[in-house]
mmCIF file of N, CA and C in Angstrom:
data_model
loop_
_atom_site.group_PDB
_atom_site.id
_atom_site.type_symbol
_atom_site.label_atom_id
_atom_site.label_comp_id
_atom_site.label_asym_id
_atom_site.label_seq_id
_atom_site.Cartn_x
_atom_site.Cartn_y
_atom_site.Cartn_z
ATOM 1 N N UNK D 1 0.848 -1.165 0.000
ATOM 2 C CA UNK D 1 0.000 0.000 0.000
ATOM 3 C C UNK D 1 0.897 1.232 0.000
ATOM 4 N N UNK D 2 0.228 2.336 -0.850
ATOM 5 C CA UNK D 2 1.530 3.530 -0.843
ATOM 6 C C UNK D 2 1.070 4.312 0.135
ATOM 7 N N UNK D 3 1.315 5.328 0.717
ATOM 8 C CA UNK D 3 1.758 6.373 1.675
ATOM 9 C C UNK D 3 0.412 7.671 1.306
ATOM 10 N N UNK D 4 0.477 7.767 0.267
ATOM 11 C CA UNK D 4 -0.936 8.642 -0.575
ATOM 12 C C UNK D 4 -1.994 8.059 -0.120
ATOM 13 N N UNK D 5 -2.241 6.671 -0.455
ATOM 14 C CA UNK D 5 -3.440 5.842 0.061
ATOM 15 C C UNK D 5 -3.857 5.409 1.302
ATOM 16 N N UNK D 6 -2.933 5.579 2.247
ATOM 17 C CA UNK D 6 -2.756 5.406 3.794
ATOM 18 C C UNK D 6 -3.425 6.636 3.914
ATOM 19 N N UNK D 7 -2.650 7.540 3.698
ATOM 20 C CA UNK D 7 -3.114 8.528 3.777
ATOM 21 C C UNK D 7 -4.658 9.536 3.806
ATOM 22 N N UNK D 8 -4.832 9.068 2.317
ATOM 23 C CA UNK D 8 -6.136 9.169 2.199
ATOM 24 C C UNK D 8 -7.492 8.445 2.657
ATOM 25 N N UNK D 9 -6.980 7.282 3.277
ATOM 26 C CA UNK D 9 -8.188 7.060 3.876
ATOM 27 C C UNK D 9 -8.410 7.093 5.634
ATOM 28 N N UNK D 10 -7.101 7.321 5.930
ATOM 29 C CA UNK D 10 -7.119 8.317 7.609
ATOM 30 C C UNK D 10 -8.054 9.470 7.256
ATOM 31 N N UNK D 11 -7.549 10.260 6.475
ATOM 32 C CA UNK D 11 -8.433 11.460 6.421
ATOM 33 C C UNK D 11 -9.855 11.280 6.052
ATOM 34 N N UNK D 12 -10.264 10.483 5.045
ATOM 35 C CA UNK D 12 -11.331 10.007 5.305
ATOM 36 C C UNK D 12 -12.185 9.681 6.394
ATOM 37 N N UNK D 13 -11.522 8.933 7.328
ATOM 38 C CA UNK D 13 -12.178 8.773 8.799
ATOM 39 C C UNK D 13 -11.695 9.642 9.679
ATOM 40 N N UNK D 14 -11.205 10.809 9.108
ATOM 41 C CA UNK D 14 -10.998 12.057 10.180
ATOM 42 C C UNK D 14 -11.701 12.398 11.267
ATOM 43 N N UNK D 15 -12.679 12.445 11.021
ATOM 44 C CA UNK D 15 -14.141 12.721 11.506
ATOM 45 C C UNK D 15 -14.605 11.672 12.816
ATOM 46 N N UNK D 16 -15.144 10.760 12.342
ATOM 47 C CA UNK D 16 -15.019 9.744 13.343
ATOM 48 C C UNK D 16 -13.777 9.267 14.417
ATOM 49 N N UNK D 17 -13.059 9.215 13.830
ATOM 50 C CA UNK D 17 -11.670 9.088 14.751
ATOM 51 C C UNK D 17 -11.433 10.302 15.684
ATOM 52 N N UNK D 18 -11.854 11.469 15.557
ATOM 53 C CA UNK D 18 -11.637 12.882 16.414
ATOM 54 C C UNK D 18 -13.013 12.477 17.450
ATOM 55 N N UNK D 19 -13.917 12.052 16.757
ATOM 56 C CA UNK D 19 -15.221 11.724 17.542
ATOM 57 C C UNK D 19 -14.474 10.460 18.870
ATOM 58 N N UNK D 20 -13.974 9.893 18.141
ATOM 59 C CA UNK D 20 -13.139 8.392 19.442
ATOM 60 C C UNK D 20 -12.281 8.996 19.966
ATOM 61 N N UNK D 21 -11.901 10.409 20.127
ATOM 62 C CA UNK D 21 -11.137 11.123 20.902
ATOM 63 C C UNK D 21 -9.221 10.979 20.460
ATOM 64 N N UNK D 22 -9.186 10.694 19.294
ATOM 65 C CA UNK D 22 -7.984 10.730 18.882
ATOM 66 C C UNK D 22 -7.518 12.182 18.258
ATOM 67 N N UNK D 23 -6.849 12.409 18.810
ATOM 68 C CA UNK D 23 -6.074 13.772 18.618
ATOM 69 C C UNK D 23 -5.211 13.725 17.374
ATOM 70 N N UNK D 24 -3.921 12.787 17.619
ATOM 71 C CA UNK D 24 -3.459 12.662 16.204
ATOM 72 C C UNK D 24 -2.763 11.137 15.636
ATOM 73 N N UNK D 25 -2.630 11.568 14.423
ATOM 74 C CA UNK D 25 -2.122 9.857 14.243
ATOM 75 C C UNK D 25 -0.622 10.441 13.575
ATOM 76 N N UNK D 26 0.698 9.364 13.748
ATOM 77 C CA UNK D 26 1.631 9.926 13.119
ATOM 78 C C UNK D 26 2.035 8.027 12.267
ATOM 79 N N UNK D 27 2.060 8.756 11.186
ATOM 80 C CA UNK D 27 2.610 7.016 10.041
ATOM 81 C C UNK D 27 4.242 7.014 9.758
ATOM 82 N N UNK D 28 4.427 6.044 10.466
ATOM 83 C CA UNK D 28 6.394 5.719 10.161
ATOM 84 C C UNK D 28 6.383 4.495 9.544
ATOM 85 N N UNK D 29 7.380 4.111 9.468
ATOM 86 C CA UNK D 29 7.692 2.412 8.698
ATOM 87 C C UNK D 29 7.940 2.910 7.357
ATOM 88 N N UNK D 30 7.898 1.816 6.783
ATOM 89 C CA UNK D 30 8.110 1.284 5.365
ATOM 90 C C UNK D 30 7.098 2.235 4.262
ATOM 91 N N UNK D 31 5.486 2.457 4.709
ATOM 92 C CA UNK D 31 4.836 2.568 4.357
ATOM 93 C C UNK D 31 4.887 4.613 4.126
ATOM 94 N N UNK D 32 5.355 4.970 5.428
ATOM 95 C CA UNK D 32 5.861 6.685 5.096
ATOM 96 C C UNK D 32 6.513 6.696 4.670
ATOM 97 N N UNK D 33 7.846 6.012 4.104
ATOM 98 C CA UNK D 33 8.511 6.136 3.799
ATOM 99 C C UNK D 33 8.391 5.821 2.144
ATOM 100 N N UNK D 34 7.357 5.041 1.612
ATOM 101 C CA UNK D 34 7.120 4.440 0.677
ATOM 102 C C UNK D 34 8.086 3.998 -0.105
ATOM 103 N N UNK D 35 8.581 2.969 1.049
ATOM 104 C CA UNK D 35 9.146 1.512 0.679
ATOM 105 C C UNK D 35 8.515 0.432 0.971
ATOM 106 N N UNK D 36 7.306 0.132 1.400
ATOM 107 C CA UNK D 36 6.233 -0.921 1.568
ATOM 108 C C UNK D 36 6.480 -1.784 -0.009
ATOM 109 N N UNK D 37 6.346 -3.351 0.910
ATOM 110 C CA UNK D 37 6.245 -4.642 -0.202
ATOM 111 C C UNK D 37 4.969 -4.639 0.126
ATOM 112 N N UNK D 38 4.421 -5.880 -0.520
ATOM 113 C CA UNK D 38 2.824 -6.492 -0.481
ATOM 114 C C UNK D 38 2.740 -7.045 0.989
ATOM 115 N N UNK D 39 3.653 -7.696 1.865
ATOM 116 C CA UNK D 39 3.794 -7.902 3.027
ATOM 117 C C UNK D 39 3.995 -7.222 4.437
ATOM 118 N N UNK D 40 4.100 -5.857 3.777
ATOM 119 C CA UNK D 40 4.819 -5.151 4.587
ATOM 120 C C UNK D 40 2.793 -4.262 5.449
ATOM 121 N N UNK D 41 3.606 -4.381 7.077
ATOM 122 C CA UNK D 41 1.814 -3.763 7.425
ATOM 123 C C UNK D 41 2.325 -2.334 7.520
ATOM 124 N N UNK D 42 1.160 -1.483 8.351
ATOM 125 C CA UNK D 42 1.196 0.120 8.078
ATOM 126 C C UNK D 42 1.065 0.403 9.982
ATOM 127 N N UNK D 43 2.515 1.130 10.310
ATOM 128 C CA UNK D 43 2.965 1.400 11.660
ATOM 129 C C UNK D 43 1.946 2.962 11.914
ATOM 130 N N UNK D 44 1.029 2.855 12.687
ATOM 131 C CA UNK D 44 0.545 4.164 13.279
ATOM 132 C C UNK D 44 0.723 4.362 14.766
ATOM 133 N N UNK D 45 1.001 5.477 15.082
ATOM 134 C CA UNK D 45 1.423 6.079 16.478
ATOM 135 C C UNK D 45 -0.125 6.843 16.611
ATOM 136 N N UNK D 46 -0.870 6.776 17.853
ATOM 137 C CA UNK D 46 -2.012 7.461 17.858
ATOM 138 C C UNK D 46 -1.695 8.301 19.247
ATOM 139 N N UNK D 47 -2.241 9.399 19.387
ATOM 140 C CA UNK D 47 -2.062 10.371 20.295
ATOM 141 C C UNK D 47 -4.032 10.994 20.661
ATOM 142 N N UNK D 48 -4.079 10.537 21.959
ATOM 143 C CA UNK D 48 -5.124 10.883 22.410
ATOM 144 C C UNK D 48 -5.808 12.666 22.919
ATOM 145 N N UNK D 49 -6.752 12.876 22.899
ATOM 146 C CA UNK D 49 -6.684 14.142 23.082
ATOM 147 C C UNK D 49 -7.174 14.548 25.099
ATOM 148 N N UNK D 50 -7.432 13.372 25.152
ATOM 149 C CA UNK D 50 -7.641 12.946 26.558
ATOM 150 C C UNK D 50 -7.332 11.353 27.084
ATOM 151 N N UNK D 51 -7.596 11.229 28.923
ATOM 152 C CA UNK D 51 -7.294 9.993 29.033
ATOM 153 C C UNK D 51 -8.329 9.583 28.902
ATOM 154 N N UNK D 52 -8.402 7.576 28.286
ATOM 155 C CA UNK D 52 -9.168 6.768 27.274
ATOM 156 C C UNK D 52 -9.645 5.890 28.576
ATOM 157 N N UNK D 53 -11.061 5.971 28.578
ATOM 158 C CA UNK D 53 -11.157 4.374 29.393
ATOM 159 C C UNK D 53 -11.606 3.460 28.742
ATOM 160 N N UNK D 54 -11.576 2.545 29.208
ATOM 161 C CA UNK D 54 -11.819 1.168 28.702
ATOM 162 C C UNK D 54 -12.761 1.379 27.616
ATOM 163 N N UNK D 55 -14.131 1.773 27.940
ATOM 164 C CA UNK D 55 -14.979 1.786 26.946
ATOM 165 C C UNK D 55 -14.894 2.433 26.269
ATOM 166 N N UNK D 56 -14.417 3.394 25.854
ATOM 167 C CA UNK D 56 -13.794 4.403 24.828
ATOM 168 C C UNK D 56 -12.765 3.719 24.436
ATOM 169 N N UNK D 57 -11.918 2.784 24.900
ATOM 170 C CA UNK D 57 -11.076 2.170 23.632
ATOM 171 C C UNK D 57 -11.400 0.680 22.975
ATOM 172 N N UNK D 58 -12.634 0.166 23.748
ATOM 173 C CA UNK D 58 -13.153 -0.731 22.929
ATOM 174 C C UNK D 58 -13.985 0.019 21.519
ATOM 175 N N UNK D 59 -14.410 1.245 21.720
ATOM 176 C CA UNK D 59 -15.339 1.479 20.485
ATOM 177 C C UNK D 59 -14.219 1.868 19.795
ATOM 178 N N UNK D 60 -12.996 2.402 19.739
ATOM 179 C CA UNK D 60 -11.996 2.441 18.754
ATOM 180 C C UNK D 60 -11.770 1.076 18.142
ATOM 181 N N UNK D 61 -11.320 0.160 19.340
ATOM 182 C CA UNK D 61 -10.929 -0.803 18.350
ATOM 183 C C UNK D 61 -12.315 -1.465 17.793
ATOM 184 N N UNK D 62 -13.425 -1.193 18.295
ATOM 185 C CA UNK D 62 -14.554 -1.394 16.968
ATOM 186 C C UNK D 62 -14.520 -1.104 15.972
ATOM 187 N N UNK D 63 -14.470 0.617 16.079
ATOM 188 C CA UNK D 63 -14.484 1.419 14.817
ATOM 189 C C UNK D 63 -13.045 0.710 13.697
ATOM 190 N N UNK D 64 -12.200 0.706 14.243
ATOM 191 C CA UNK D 64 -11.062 0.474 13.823
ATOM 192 C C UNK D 64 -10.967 -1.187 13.424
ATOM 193 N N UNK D 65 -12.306 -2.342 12.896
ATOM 194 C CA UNK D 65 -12.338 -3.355 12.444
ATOM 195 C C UNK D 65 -12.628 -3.173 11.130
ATOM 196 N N UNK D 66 -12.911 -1.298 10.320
ATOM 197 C CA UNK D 66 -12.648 -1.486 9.141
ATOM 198 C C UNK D 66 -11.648 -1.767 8.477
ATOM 199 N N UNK D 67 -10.644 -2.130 9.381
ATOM 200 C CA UNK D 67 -8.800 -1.988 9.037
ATOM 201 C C UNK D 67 -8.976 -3.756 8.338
ATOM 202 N N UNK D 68 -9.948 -4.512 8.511
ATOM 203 C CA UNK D 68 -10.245 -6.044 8.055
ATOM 204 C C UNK D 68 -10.152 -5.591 6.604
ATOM 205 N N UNK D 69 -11.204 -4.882 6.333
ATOM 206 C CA UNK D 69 -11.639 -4.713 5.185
ATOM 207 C C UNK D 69 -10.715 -3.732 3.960
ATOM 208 N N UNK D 70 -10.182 -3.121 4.431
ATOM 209 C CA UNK D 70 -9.169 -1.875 4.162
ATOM 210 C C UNK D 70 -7.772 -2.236 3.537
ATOM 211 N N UNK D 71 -7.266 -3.284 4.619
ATOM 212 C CA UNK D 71 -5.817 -3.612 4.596
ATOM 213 C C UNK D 71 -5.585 -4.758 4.820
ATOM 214 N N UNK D 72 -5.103 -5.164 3.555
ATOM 215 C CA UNK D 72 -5.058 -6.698 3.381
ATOM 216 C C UNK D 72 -4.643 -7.499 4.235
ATOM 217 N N UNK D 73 -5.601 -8.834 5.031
ATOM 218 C CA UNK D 73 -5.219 -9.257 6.339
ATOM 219 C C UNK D 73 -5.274 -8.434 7.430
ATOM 220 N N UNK D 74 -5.401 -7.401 7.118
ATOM 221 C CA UNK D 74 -6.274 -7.003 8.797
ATOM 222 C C UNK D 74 -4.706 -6.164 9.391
ATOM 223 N N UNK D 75 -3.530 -6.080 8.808
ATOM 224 C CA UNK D 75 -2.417 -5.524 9.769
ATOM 225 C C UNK D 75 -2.032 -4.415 9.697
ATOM 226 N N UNK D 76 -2.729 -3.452 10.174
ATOM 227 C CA UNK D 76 -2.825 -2.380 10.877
ATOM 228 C C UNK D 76 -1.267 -2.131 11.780
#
């Protein structure tokens, strides 16, 4: 996956993700760098805009089961 397309579909879920209280996301690896193989997954650093409890980070990692569908095998 290239770095444009990572890209573009964070911002896509801009919206919702600020709603799950994520402040910011920062992309390193292979994939910012756009040296990603077909194997290679996509490294995100997430930065909260407050502290998360439990149930606020189960509905992230809800929200965040479009990553199944998104990115091949699910590796986020």
């Amino acid at each position: 996956m290239k770095r444009d397309e990572v890209l573009a579909i964070l911002e896509a879920h801009r919206e919702q993700l600020q709603k799950l209280g994520v402040k910011s996301l920062s992309l390193f690896g292979s994939v910012a760098r756009d040296e990603a193989h077909g194997d290679s997954d996509v490294d995100l650093l997430v930065e909260f805009d407050r502290q998360s409890g439990f149930f606020q980070l189960l509905q992230i990692q809800y929200y965040l089961g479009f990553a199944e569908k998104v990115f091949p095998g699910g590796r986020v």
